[in-house]
Amino acid sequence: YGTGGLFPIWRSPDLVHWTSVGMAFTARPAWTVQSGDWHPWAPAVVRTPAPCPGAAAPWCFVLYYAALHGTLARPRPHCVGVAVSSNPGGPFTDLGPLADGAGRPIGCGDDAGRGNIDPAPFVDADGRGYLYVSNDRRRDGSGAWILEPTISVIPLSADLLHAAGPRTPLLTGDGGWELSGGRPVVENPWMERRGSRYYLFYSGGDWRGAYGMGYATSDSPTGPFVKASENPVLRETESVRSPGGGMIIRGPAGGDWLVYHGRSGAYAQPRTLRIDPVVWNPDETVRVAGPTTGPQAPAP
């Protein structure tokens, strides 16, 4: 599921050969900006063991995505929307911005922070669901909105379609490799659990320039999280620029792979899809065997 357009969908049996399936949506969701760039960013999908609303299939594919709201007060915020389909290839039926039990659009923000992008769903071993997001701005003591990218988590209802509680901030940028234009930027969260440890992966820096990925760990999906001392675990090279925006999946042979984007040799090049192995070390640290530029050996 890719950024842009109406969210292009590609399918692969082996993570190497890909076939276009089509688009997730047939039209822009009604709540989004209806002309110009509506910022259709960072879709992510999870399958639930229950039917979609009004559907008969015994499962539901839930799509979370970021878009620019079309009617909320300026500056119009980015919001996380929710859509459903009984087919992973769509089309998806939009349900609007993620709302809480009272119908408030927490997907667009709350009193302490606004502008949510990069949604990443996670279902824990006990069946509880969480949505990790990048939050753009926080409100300071004077009531002004300050640009401070923050990774947060929102608990989800049992059907994964609504928020079940408030947003909890988890981590902000602190300089170094996370700097972008003089300010720290953290975004693109992705959660993995190994045993009793939770690994929150994230991207930092400037996606148009120097970019990379790190991770933080916790004993709980809601934190507190401690950043790894070996960050970044994915760093750009002369051959691969701006690597980041990754998520971890199981390969056909059972190994773990980081699927991410990067540029070939120069920041002006387009971002392309890439994969590299994830290595879980005995001391509970993580290593990404990349970025690479050639075929994987062994293959996924």
C-alpha atoms as a printed R data frame, in Angstrom:
    type eleno elety resid chain resno       x       y      z
1   ATOM     1    CA   TYR     A     1   0.000   0.000  0.000
2   ATOM     2    CA   GLY     A     2   1.757   3.150 -1.212
3   ATOM     3    CA   THR     A     3   1.684   6.889 -0.628
4   ATOM     4    CA   GLY     A     4   0.056   9.050 -3.300
5   ATOM     5    CA   GLY     A     5  -2.944   9.064 -5.624
6   ATOM     6    CA   LEU     A     6  -5.780   6.944 -4.250
7   ATOM     7    CA   PHE     A     7  -3.225   4.652 -2.574
8   ATOM     8    CA   PRO     A     8  -1.774   2.188 -5.093
9   ATOM     9    CA   ILE     A     9  -1.757  -1.478 -4.058
10  ATOM    10    CA   TRP     A    10   0.925  -3.944 -5.164
11  ATOM    11    CA   ARG     A    11   1.070  -7.666 -4.505
12  ATOM    12    CA   SER     A    12   4.044 -10.047 -4.310
13  ATOM    13    CA   PRO     A    13   4.511 -13.768 -3.598
14  ATOM    14    CA   ASP     A    14   8.182 -13.336 -2.666
15  ATOM    15    CA   LEU     A    15   8.916  -9.640 -1.868
16  ATOM    16    CA   VAL     A    16  10.885  -9.456 -5.139
17  ATOM    17    CA   HIS     A    17   8.386  -9.640 -8.000
18  ATOM    18    CA   TRP     A    18   5.467  -7.230 -7.721
19  ATOM    19    CA   THR     A    19   2.180  -6.850 -9.598
20  ATOM    20    CA   SER     A    20  -0.143  -3.848 -9.500
21  ATOM    21    CA   VAL     A    21  -3.555  -4.634 -7.991
22  ATOM    22    CA   GLY     A    22  -5.156  -1.214 -8.426
23  ATOM    23    CA   MET     A    23  -6.113   1.534 -5.987
24  ATOM    24    CA   ALA     A    24  -7.485   1.358 -2.453
25  ATOM    25    CA   PHE     A    25 -10.059   4.090 -3.143
26  ATOM    26    CA   THR     A    26 -12.198   4.862 -6.159
27  ATOM    27    CA   ALA     A    27 -12.403   8.561 -5.152
28  ATOM    28    CA   ARG     A    28 -11.052  10.896 -2.509
29  ATOM    29    CA   PRO     A    29 -12.733  10.477  0.874
30  ATOM    30    CA   ALA     A    30 -15.385  13.181  1.295
31  ATOM    31    CA   TRP     A    31 -13.774  14.712  4.404
32  ATOM    32    CA   THR     A    32 -10.463  15.448  2.695
33  ATOM    33    CA   VAL     A    33  -9.368  18.427  0.554
34  ATOM    34    CA   GLN     A    34 -11.161  17.960 -2.768
35  ATOM    35    CA   SER     A    35  -8.839  19.934 -5.044
36  ATOM    36    CA   GLY     A    36  -5.088  20.096 -5.326
37  ATOM    37    CA   ASP     A    37  -2.795  17.895 -3.259
38  ATOM    38    CA   TRP     A    38  -4.724  16.199 -0.457
39  ATOM    39    CA   HIS     A    39  -1.566  14.676  1.067
40  ATOM    40    CA   PRO     A    40  -2.525  10.988  0.786
41  ATOM    41    CA   TRP     A    41   0.323   9.582  2.844
42  ATOM    42    CA   ALA     A    42   1.564   6.445  4.566
43  ATOM    43    CA   PRO     A    43  -1.253   3.870  4.378
44  ATOM    44    CA   ALA     A    44  -1.091   0.747  6.543
45  ATOM    45    CA   VAL     A    45  -3.472  -2.217  6.707
46  ATOM    46    CA   VAL     A    46  -4.285  -4.833  9.342
47  ATOM    47    CA   ARG     A    47  -6.675  -7.810  9.113
48  ATOM    48    CA   THR     A    48  -9.193  -8.410 11.879
49  ATOM    49    CA   PRO     A    49 -10.918 -11.727 12.721
50  ATOM    50    CA   ALA     A    50 -14.382 -10.141 12.533
51  ATOM    51    CA   PRO     A    51 -16.520  -8.961  9.593
52  ATOM    52    CA   CYS     A    52 -16.398  -5.395  8.324
53  ATOM    53    CA   PRO     A    53 -19.489  -3.337  9.240
54  ATOM    54    CA   GLY     A    54 -22.414  -4.660  7.199
55  ATOM    55    CA   ALA     A    55 -20.324  -7.350  5.462
56  ATOM    56    CA   ALA     A    56 -20.628 -11.139  5.533
57  ATOM    57    CA   ALA     A    57 -16.984 -12.188  5.128
58  ATOM    58    CA   PRO     A    58 -15.467 -13.569  8.374
59  ATOM    59    CA   TRP     A    59 -12.667 -10.988  8.360
60  ATOM    60    CA   CYS     A    60 -12.053  -7.325  7.674
61  ATOM    61    CA   PHE     A    61  -9.071  -5.417  6.313
62  ATOM    62    CA   VAL     A    62  -8.739  -2.061  8.065
63  ATOM    63    CA   LEU     A    63  -6.828   0.691  6.261
64  ATOM    64    CA   TYR     A    64  -5.359   3.626  8.179
65  ATOM    65    CA   TYR     A    65  -4.019   6.552  6.195
66  ATOM    66    CA   ALA     A    66  -3.066  10.220  6.484
67  ATOM    67    CA   ALA     A    67  -4.756  13.043  4.577
68  ATOM    68    CA   LEU     A    68  -5.346  16.783  4.750
69  ATOM    69    CA   HIS     A    69  -8.728  17.759  6.233
70  ATOM    70    CA   GLY     A    70 -10.923  19.818  3.918
71  ATOM    71    CA   THR     A    71 -13.083  21.830  6.344
72  ATOM    72    CA   LEU     A    72 -11.448  22.142  9.767
73  ATOM    73    CA   ALA     A    73 -10.106  25.577 10.727
74  ATOM    74    CA   ARG     A    74  -6.850  26.715  9.177
75  ATOM    75    CA   PRO     A    75  -4.153  25.722  9.301
76  ATOM    76    CA   ARG     A    76  -5.988  22.606  8.208
77  ATOM    77    CA   PRO     A    77  -4.595  19.627 10.091
78  ATOM    78    CA   HIS     A    78  -3.439  16.308  8.808
79  ATOM    79    CA   CYS     A    79  -5.695  13.548 10.073
80  ATOM    80    CA   VAL     A    80  -5.618   9.764 10.249
81  ATOM    81    CA   GLY     A    81  -8.558   8.245  8.419
82  ATOM    82    CA   VAL     A    82 -10.017   4.738  8.619
83  ATOM    83    CA   ALA     A    83 -11.436   2.601  5.823
84  ATOM    84    CA   VAL     A    84 -12.528  -1.041  5.517
85  ATOM    85    CA   SER     A    85 -12.759  -3.775  2.921
86  ATOM    86    CA   SER     A    86 -13.403  -7.515  2.899
87  ATOM    87    CA   ASN     A    87 -10.740  -7.796  0.182
88  ATOM    88    CA   PRO     A    88  -7.119  -6.731  0.719
89  ATOM    89    CA   GLY     A    89  -7.133  -5.432 -2.863
90  ATOM    90    CA   GLY     A    90 -10.060  -3.125 -2.133
91  ATOM    91    CA   PRO     A    91 -11.963  -1.107 -2.922
92  ATOM    92    CA   PHE     A    92 -12.077   0.293  0.617
93  ATOM    93    CA   THR     A    93 -15.082   2.049  2.152
94  ATOM    94    CA   ASP     A    94 -14.053   5.167  4.040
95  ATOM    95    CA   LEU     A    95 -15.300   5.718  7.608
96  ATOM    96    CA   GLY     A    96 -13.789   9.182  8.086
97  ATOM    97    CA   PRO     A    97 -11.135  10.362 10.557
98  ATOM    98    CA   LEU     A    98 -10.416   8.060 13.484
99  ATOM    99    CA   ALA     A    99 -12.918   8.978 16.223
100 ATOM   100    CA   ASP     A   100 -13.234   8.151 19.899
101 ATOM   101    CA   GLY     A   101 -16.308   6.791 21.663
102 ATOM   102    CA   ALA     A   102 -17.914  10.244 21.750
103 ATOM   103    CA   GLY     A   103 -17.387  10.787 18.032
104 ATOM   104    CA   ARG     A   104 -14.554  13.293 18.475
105 ATOM   105    CA   PRO     A   105 -11.974  13.105 15.657
106 ATOM   106    CA   ILE     A   106  -8.915  12.148 17.692
107 ATOM   107    CA   GLY     A   107  -7.349  11.161 14.384
108 ATOM   108    CA   CYS     A   108  -6.949  14.892 13.700
109 ATOM   109    CA   GLY     A   109  -5.478  15.672 17.116
110 ATOM   110    CA   ASP     A   110  -6.520  16.655 20.621
111 ATOM   111    CA   ASP     A   111  -6.197  19.596 23.011
112 ATOM   112    CA   ALA     A   112  -2.478  18.929 23.532
113 ATOM   113    CA   GLY     A   113  -1.405  18.055 19.996
114 ATOM   114    CA   ARG     A   114  -2.641  18.164 16.415
115 ATOM   115    CA   GLY     A   115  -1.764  16.924 12.966
116 ATOM   116    CA   ASN     A   116  -1.444  13.131 12.869
117 ATOM   117    CA   ILE     A   117   0.332  11.245 10.086
118 ATOM   118    CA   ASP     A   118   2.087   7.903  9.487
119 ATOM   119    CA   PRO     A   119  -0.401   5.555 11.199
120 ATOM   120    CA   ALA     A   120   0.938   2.113 12.166
121 ATOM   121    CA   PRO     A   121  -1.452  -0.480 13.667
122 ATOM   122    CA   PHE     A   122  -0.268  -3.109 16.142
123 ATOM   123    CA   VAL     A   123  -2.260  -5.931 17.751
124 ATOM   124    CA   ASP     A   124  -0.643  -7.382 20.863
125 ATOM   125    CA   ALA     A   125  -0.667 -11.041 21.946
126 ATOM   126    CA   ASP     A   126  -3.664 -10.358 24.208
127 ATOM   127    CA   GLY     A   127  -5.701  -9.068 21.250
128 ATOM   128    CA   ARG     A   128  -5.545  -5.401 22.242
129 ATOM   129    CA   GLY     A   129  -4.974  -3.007 19.370
130 ATOM   130    CA   TYR     A   130  -2.918   0.163 19.243
131 ATOM   131    CA   LEU     A   131  -2.296   2.803 16.605
132 ATOM   132    CA   TYR     A   132   1.075   4.532 16.560
133 ATOM   133    CA   VAL     A   133   1.166   7.924 14.850
134 ATOM   134    CA   SER     A   134   3.450  10.881 14.220
135 ATOM   135    CA   ASN     A   135   2.006  14.034 15.780
136 ATOM   136    CA   ASP     A   136   3.131  17.342 14.223
137 ATOM   137    CA   ARG     A   137   2.456  20.024 16.808
138 ATOM   138    CA   ARG     A   138   1.959  20.496 20.532
139 ATOM   139    CA   ARG     A   139   0.282  23.322 22.422
140 ATOM   140    CA   ASP     A   140   2.556  25.329 24.740
141 ATOM   141    CA   GLY     A   141   1.606  27.125 27.963
142 ATOM   142    CA   SER     A   142   0.408  30.194 26.077
143 ATOM   143    CA   GLY     A   143  -1.936  28.162 23.868
144 ATOM   144    CA   ALA     A   144   0.224  28.539 20.750
145 ATOM   145    CA   TRP     A   145   0.915  25.563 18.495
146 ATOM   146    CA   ILE     A   146   4.614  24.679 18.322
147 ATOM   147    CA   LEU     A   147   6.123  22.440 15.649
148 ATOM   148    CA   GLU     A   148   7.490  19.444 17.584
149 ATOM   149    CA   PRO     A   149   7.184  16.093 15.820
150 ATOM   150    CA   THR     A   150   6.295  13.446 18.382
151 ATOM   151    CA   ILE     A   151   5.539   9.739 18.125
152 ATOM   152    CA   SER     A   152   2.412   8.795 20.072
153 ATOM   153    CA   VAL     A   153   0.132   5.813 20.634
154 ATOM   154    CA   ILE     A   154  -3.684   5.645 20.632
155 ATOM   155    CA   PRO     A   155  -5.436   2.548 22.066
156 ATOM   156    CA   LEU     A   156  -8.024   1.050 19.727
157 ATOM   157    CA   SER     A   157 -11.422  -0.534 20.252
158 ATOM   158    CA   ALA     A   158 -11.843  -4.291 19.821
159 ATOM   159    CA   ASP     A   159 -12.908  -3.860 16.177
160 ATOM   160    CA   LEU     A   160  -9.905  -1.544 15.581
161 ATOM   161    CA   LEU     A   161 -12.191   1.099 14.051
162 ATOM   162    CA   HIS     A   162 -12.280   3.620 16.917
163 ATOM   163    CA   ALA     A   163 -10.034   5.042 19.596
164 ATOM   164    CA   ALA     A   164 -10.522   3.453 23.003
165 ATOM   165    CA   GLY     A   165  -8.620   6.086 24.952
166 ATOM   166    CA   PRO     A   166  -6.526   9.248 24.696
167 ATOM   167    CA   ARG     A   167  -3.272   9.706 22.803
168 ATOM   168    CA   THR     A   168  -0.076   9.103 24.797
169 ATOM   169    CA   PRO     A   169   3.154  10.815 23.613
170 ATOM   170    CA   LEU     A   170   6.062   8.355 23.566
171 ATOM   171    CA   LEU     A   171   9.163  10.068 22.202
172 ATOM   172    CA   THR     A   172  10.443  13.213 20.508
173 ATOM   173    CA   GLY     A   173  13.623  13.976 18.606
174 ATOM   174    CA   ASP     A   174  16.781  14.943 20.450
175 ATOM   175    CA   GLY     A   175  19.229  16.052 17.793
176 ATOM   176    CA   GLY     A   176  22.085  14.279 16.058
177 ATOM   177    CA   TRP     A   177  20.970  12.059 13.189
178 ATOM   178    CA   GLU     A   178  17.329  13.059 13.853
179 ATOM   179    CA   LEU     A   179  17.896  16.701 12.852
180 ATOM   180    CA   SER     A   180  16.109  18.190  9.844
181 ATOM   181    CA   GLY     A   181  16.641  21.864  9.029
182 ATOM   182    CA   GLY     A   182  17.916  22.565 12.533
183 ATOM   183    CA   ARG     A   183  15.073  20.822 14.380
184 ATOM   184    CA   PRO     A   184  14.694  17.174 15.451
185 ATOM   185    CA   VAL     A   185  12.175  15.140 13.467
186 ATOM   186    CA   VAL     A   186  10.874  11.679 14.388
187 ATOM   187    CA   GLU     A   187   8.147   9.998 12.332
188 ATOM   188    CA   ASN     A   188   7.006   6.796 10.610
189 ATOM   189    CA   PRO     A   189   6.598   4.564 13.695
190 ATOM   190    CA   TRP     A   190   6.405   0.785 13.497
191 ATOM   191    CA   MET     A   191   5.918  -1.566 16.450
192 ATOM   192    CA   GLU     A   192   7.305  -5.108 16.862
193 ATOM   193    CA   ARG     A   193   7.220  -7.441 19.866
194 ATOM   194    CA   ARG     A   194   9.919 -10.008 20.608
195 ATOM   195    CA   GLY     A   195   9.203 -12.066 23.720
196 ATOM   196    CA   SER     A   196   8.313  -9.570 26.425
197 ATOM   197    CA   ARG     A   197  10.105  -6.624 24.764
198 ATOM   198    CA   TYR     A   198   8.464  -4.005 22.568
199 ATOM   199    CA   TYR     A   199  10.516  -2.446 19.794
200 ATOM   200    CA   LEU     A   200   9.306   0.885 18.452
201 ATOM   201    CA   PHE     A   201  11.049   1.596 15.146
202 ATOM   202    CA   TYR     A   202  10.979   5.111 13.734
203 ATOM   203    CA   SER     A   203  12.541   7.343 11.083
204 ATOM   204    CA   GLY     A   204  14.444  10.533 11.766
205 ATOM   205    CA   GLY     A   205  15.985  13.436  9.878
206 ATOM   206    CA   ASP     A   206  14.855  14.872  6.546
207 ATOM   207    CA   TRP     A   207  13.101  12.511  4.121
208 ATOM   208    CA   ARG     A   208  14.278  14.798  1.302
209 ATOM   209    CA   GLY     A   209  17.897  14.660  2.540
210 ATOM   210    CA   ALA     A   210  19.830  12.864  5.274
211 ATOM   211    CA   TYR     A   211  17.418  10.298  6.718
212 ATOM   212    CA   GLY     A   212  17.621   7.064  8.675
213 ATOM   213    CA   MET     A   213  15.922   4.728 11.132
214 ATOM   214    CA   GLY     A   214  16.351   3.915 14.809
215 ATOM   215    CA   TYR     A   215  14.374   2.151 17.513
216 ATOM   216    CA   ALA     A   216  13.398   2.387 21.159
217 ATOM   217    CA   THR     A   217  12.429  -0.373 23.588
218 ATOM   218    CA   SER     A   218   9.961  -0.843 26.428
219 ATOM   219    CA   ASP     A   219   8.298  -3.503 28.551
220 ATOM   220    CA   SER     A   220   4.884  -2.124 27.549
221 ATOM   221    CA   PRO     A   221   3.274  -1.096 24.237
222 ATOM   222    CA   THR     A   222   2.442   2.266 25.815
223 ATOM   223    CA   GLY     A   223   5.926   2.974 27.178
224 ATOM   224    CA   PRO     A   224   8.009   4.428 28.588
225 ATOM   225    CA   PHE     A   225  10.448   3.843 25.713
226 ATOM   226    CA   VAL     A   226  14.235   4.179 25.769
227 ATOM   227    CA   LYS     A   227  16.071   4.892 22.528
228 ATOM   228    CA   ALA     A   228  18.768   2.417 21.539
229 ATOM   229    CA   SER     A   229  22.352   3.613 22.007
230 ATOM   230    CA   GLU     A   230  23.351   2.153 18.614
231 ATOM   231    CA   ASN     A   231  20.899   4.314 16.641
232 ATOM   232    CA   PRO     A   232  20.559   4.798 13.754
233 ATOM   233    CA   VAL     A   233  20.342   1.166 12.684
234 ATOM   234    CA   LEU     A   234  19.632   2.174  9.078
235 ATOM   235    CA   ARG     A   235  21.934   4.913  7.823
236 ATOM   236    CA   GLU     A   236  22.404   6.359  4.348
237 ATOM   237    CA   THR     A   237  25.447   5.550  2.201
238 ATOM   238    CA   GLU     A   238  26.938   6.969 -0.996
239 ATOM   239    CA   SER     A   239  24.821   4.478 -2.948
240 ATOM   240    CA   VAL     A   240  21.547   4.748 -0.988
241 ATOM   241    CA   ARG     A   241  20.305   8.151  0.161
242 ATOM   242    CA   SER     A   242  17.378   8.971  2.473
243 ATOM   243    CA   PRO     A   243  16.599   5.395  3.625
244 ATOM   244    CA   GLY     A   244  13.627   5.209  5.959
245 ATOM   245    CA   GLY     A   245   9.872   4.902  6.333
246 ATOM   246    CA   GLY     A   246  10.259   1.198  7.057
247 ATOM   247    CA   MET     A   247   8.042  -1.542  8.429
248 ATOM   248    CA   ILE     A   248   8.956  -5.118  9.336
249 ATOM   249    CA   ILE     A   249   7.278  -8.137  7.778
250 ATOM   250    CA   ARG     A   250   7.793 -11.914  7.743
251 ATOM   251    CA   GLY     A   251   9.277 -13.238  4.516
252 ATOM   252    CA   PRO     A   252   8.058 -16.379  2.716
253 ATOM   253    CA   ALA     A   253  10.980 -18.334  4.236
254 ATOM   254    CA   GLY     A   254  10.181 -17.041  7.731
255 ATOM   255    CA   GLY     A   255  12.852 -14.384  8.201
256 ATOM   256    CA   ASP     A   256  12.171 -10.784  9.187
257 ATOM   257    CA   TRP     A   257  12.650  -8.070  6.579
258 ATOM   258    CA   LEU     A   258  12.627  -4.299  6.743
259 ATOM   259    CA   VAL     A   259  10.644  -2.878  3.830
260 ATOM   260    CA   TYR     A   260  11.548   0.786  3.310
261 ATOM   261    CA   HIS     A   261  12.254   3.467  0.734
262 ATOM   262    CA   GLY     A   262  15.529   5.000 -0.412
263 ATOM   263    CA   ARG     A   263  17.086   6.983 -3.251
264 ATOM   264    CA   SER     A   264  19.758   5.754 -5.660
265 ATOM   265    CA   GLY     A   265  22.858   7.830 -5.030
266 ATOM   266    CA   ALA     A   266  21.392  11.353 -4.934
267 ATOM   267    CA   TYR     A   267  18.680  13.271 -3.084
268 ATOM   268    CA   ALA     A   268  17.113  14.335 -6.397
269 ATOM   269    CA   GLN     A   269  16.356  10.732 -7.318
270 ATOM   270    CA   PRO     A   270  12.864   9.293 -6.679
271 ATOM   271    CA   ARG     A   271  12.265   7.070 -3.683
272 ATOM   272    CA   THR     A   272  12.113   3.376 -4.519
273 ATOM   273    CA   LEU     A   273  11.001   0.298 -2.581
274 ATOM   274    CA   ARG     A   274  13.782  -1.713 -0.881
275 ATOM   275    CA   ILE     A   275  14.153  -4.641  1.503
276 ATOM   276    CA   ASP     A   276  16.928  -5.765  3.859
277 ATOM   277    CA   PRO     A   277  17.156  -8.442  6.584
278 ATOM   278    CA   VAL     A   278  16.483  -7.593 10.228
279 ATOM   279    CA   VAL     A   279  18.819  -9.306 12.716
280 ATOM   280    CA   TRP     A   280  17.648  -9.793 16.313
281 ATOM   281    CA   ASN     A   281  20.774 -10.104 18.441
282 ATOM   282    CA   PRO     A   282  20.978 -12.287 21.594
283 ATOM   283    CA   ASP     A   283  21.557  -9.158 23.725
284 ATOM   284    CA   GLU     A   284  18.132  -7.801 22.589
285 ATOM   285    CA   THR     A   285  19.664  -5.216 20.250
286 ATOM   286    CA   VAL     A   286  18.682  -4.995 16.580
287 ATOM   287    CA   ARG     A   287  20.699  -4.744 13.386
288 ATOM   288    CA   VAL     A   288  19.528  -4.030  9.829
289 ATOM   289    CA   ALA     A   289  21.774  -5.641  7.210
290 ATOM   290    CA   GLY     A   290  21.626  -2.700  4.841
291 ATOM   291    CA   PRO     A   291  21.051  -0.534  2.979
292 ATOM   292    CA   THR     A   292  22.061  -2.733  0.061
293 ATOM   293    CA   THR     A   293  21.798  -2.234 -3.689
294 ATOM   294    CA   GLY     A   294  21.861  -5.737 -5.190
295 ATOM   295    CA   PRO     A   295  19.732  -8.889 -5.064
296 ATOM   296    CA   GLN     A   296  19.302 -10.452 -1.630
297 ATOM   297    CA   ALA     A   297  21.203 -13.666 -0.941
298 ATOM   298    CA   PRO     A   298  19.556 -15.727  0.316
299 ATOM   299    CA   ALA     A   299  16.305 -14.481 -1.164
300 ATOM   300    CA   PRO     A   300  13.320 -13.845  1.107
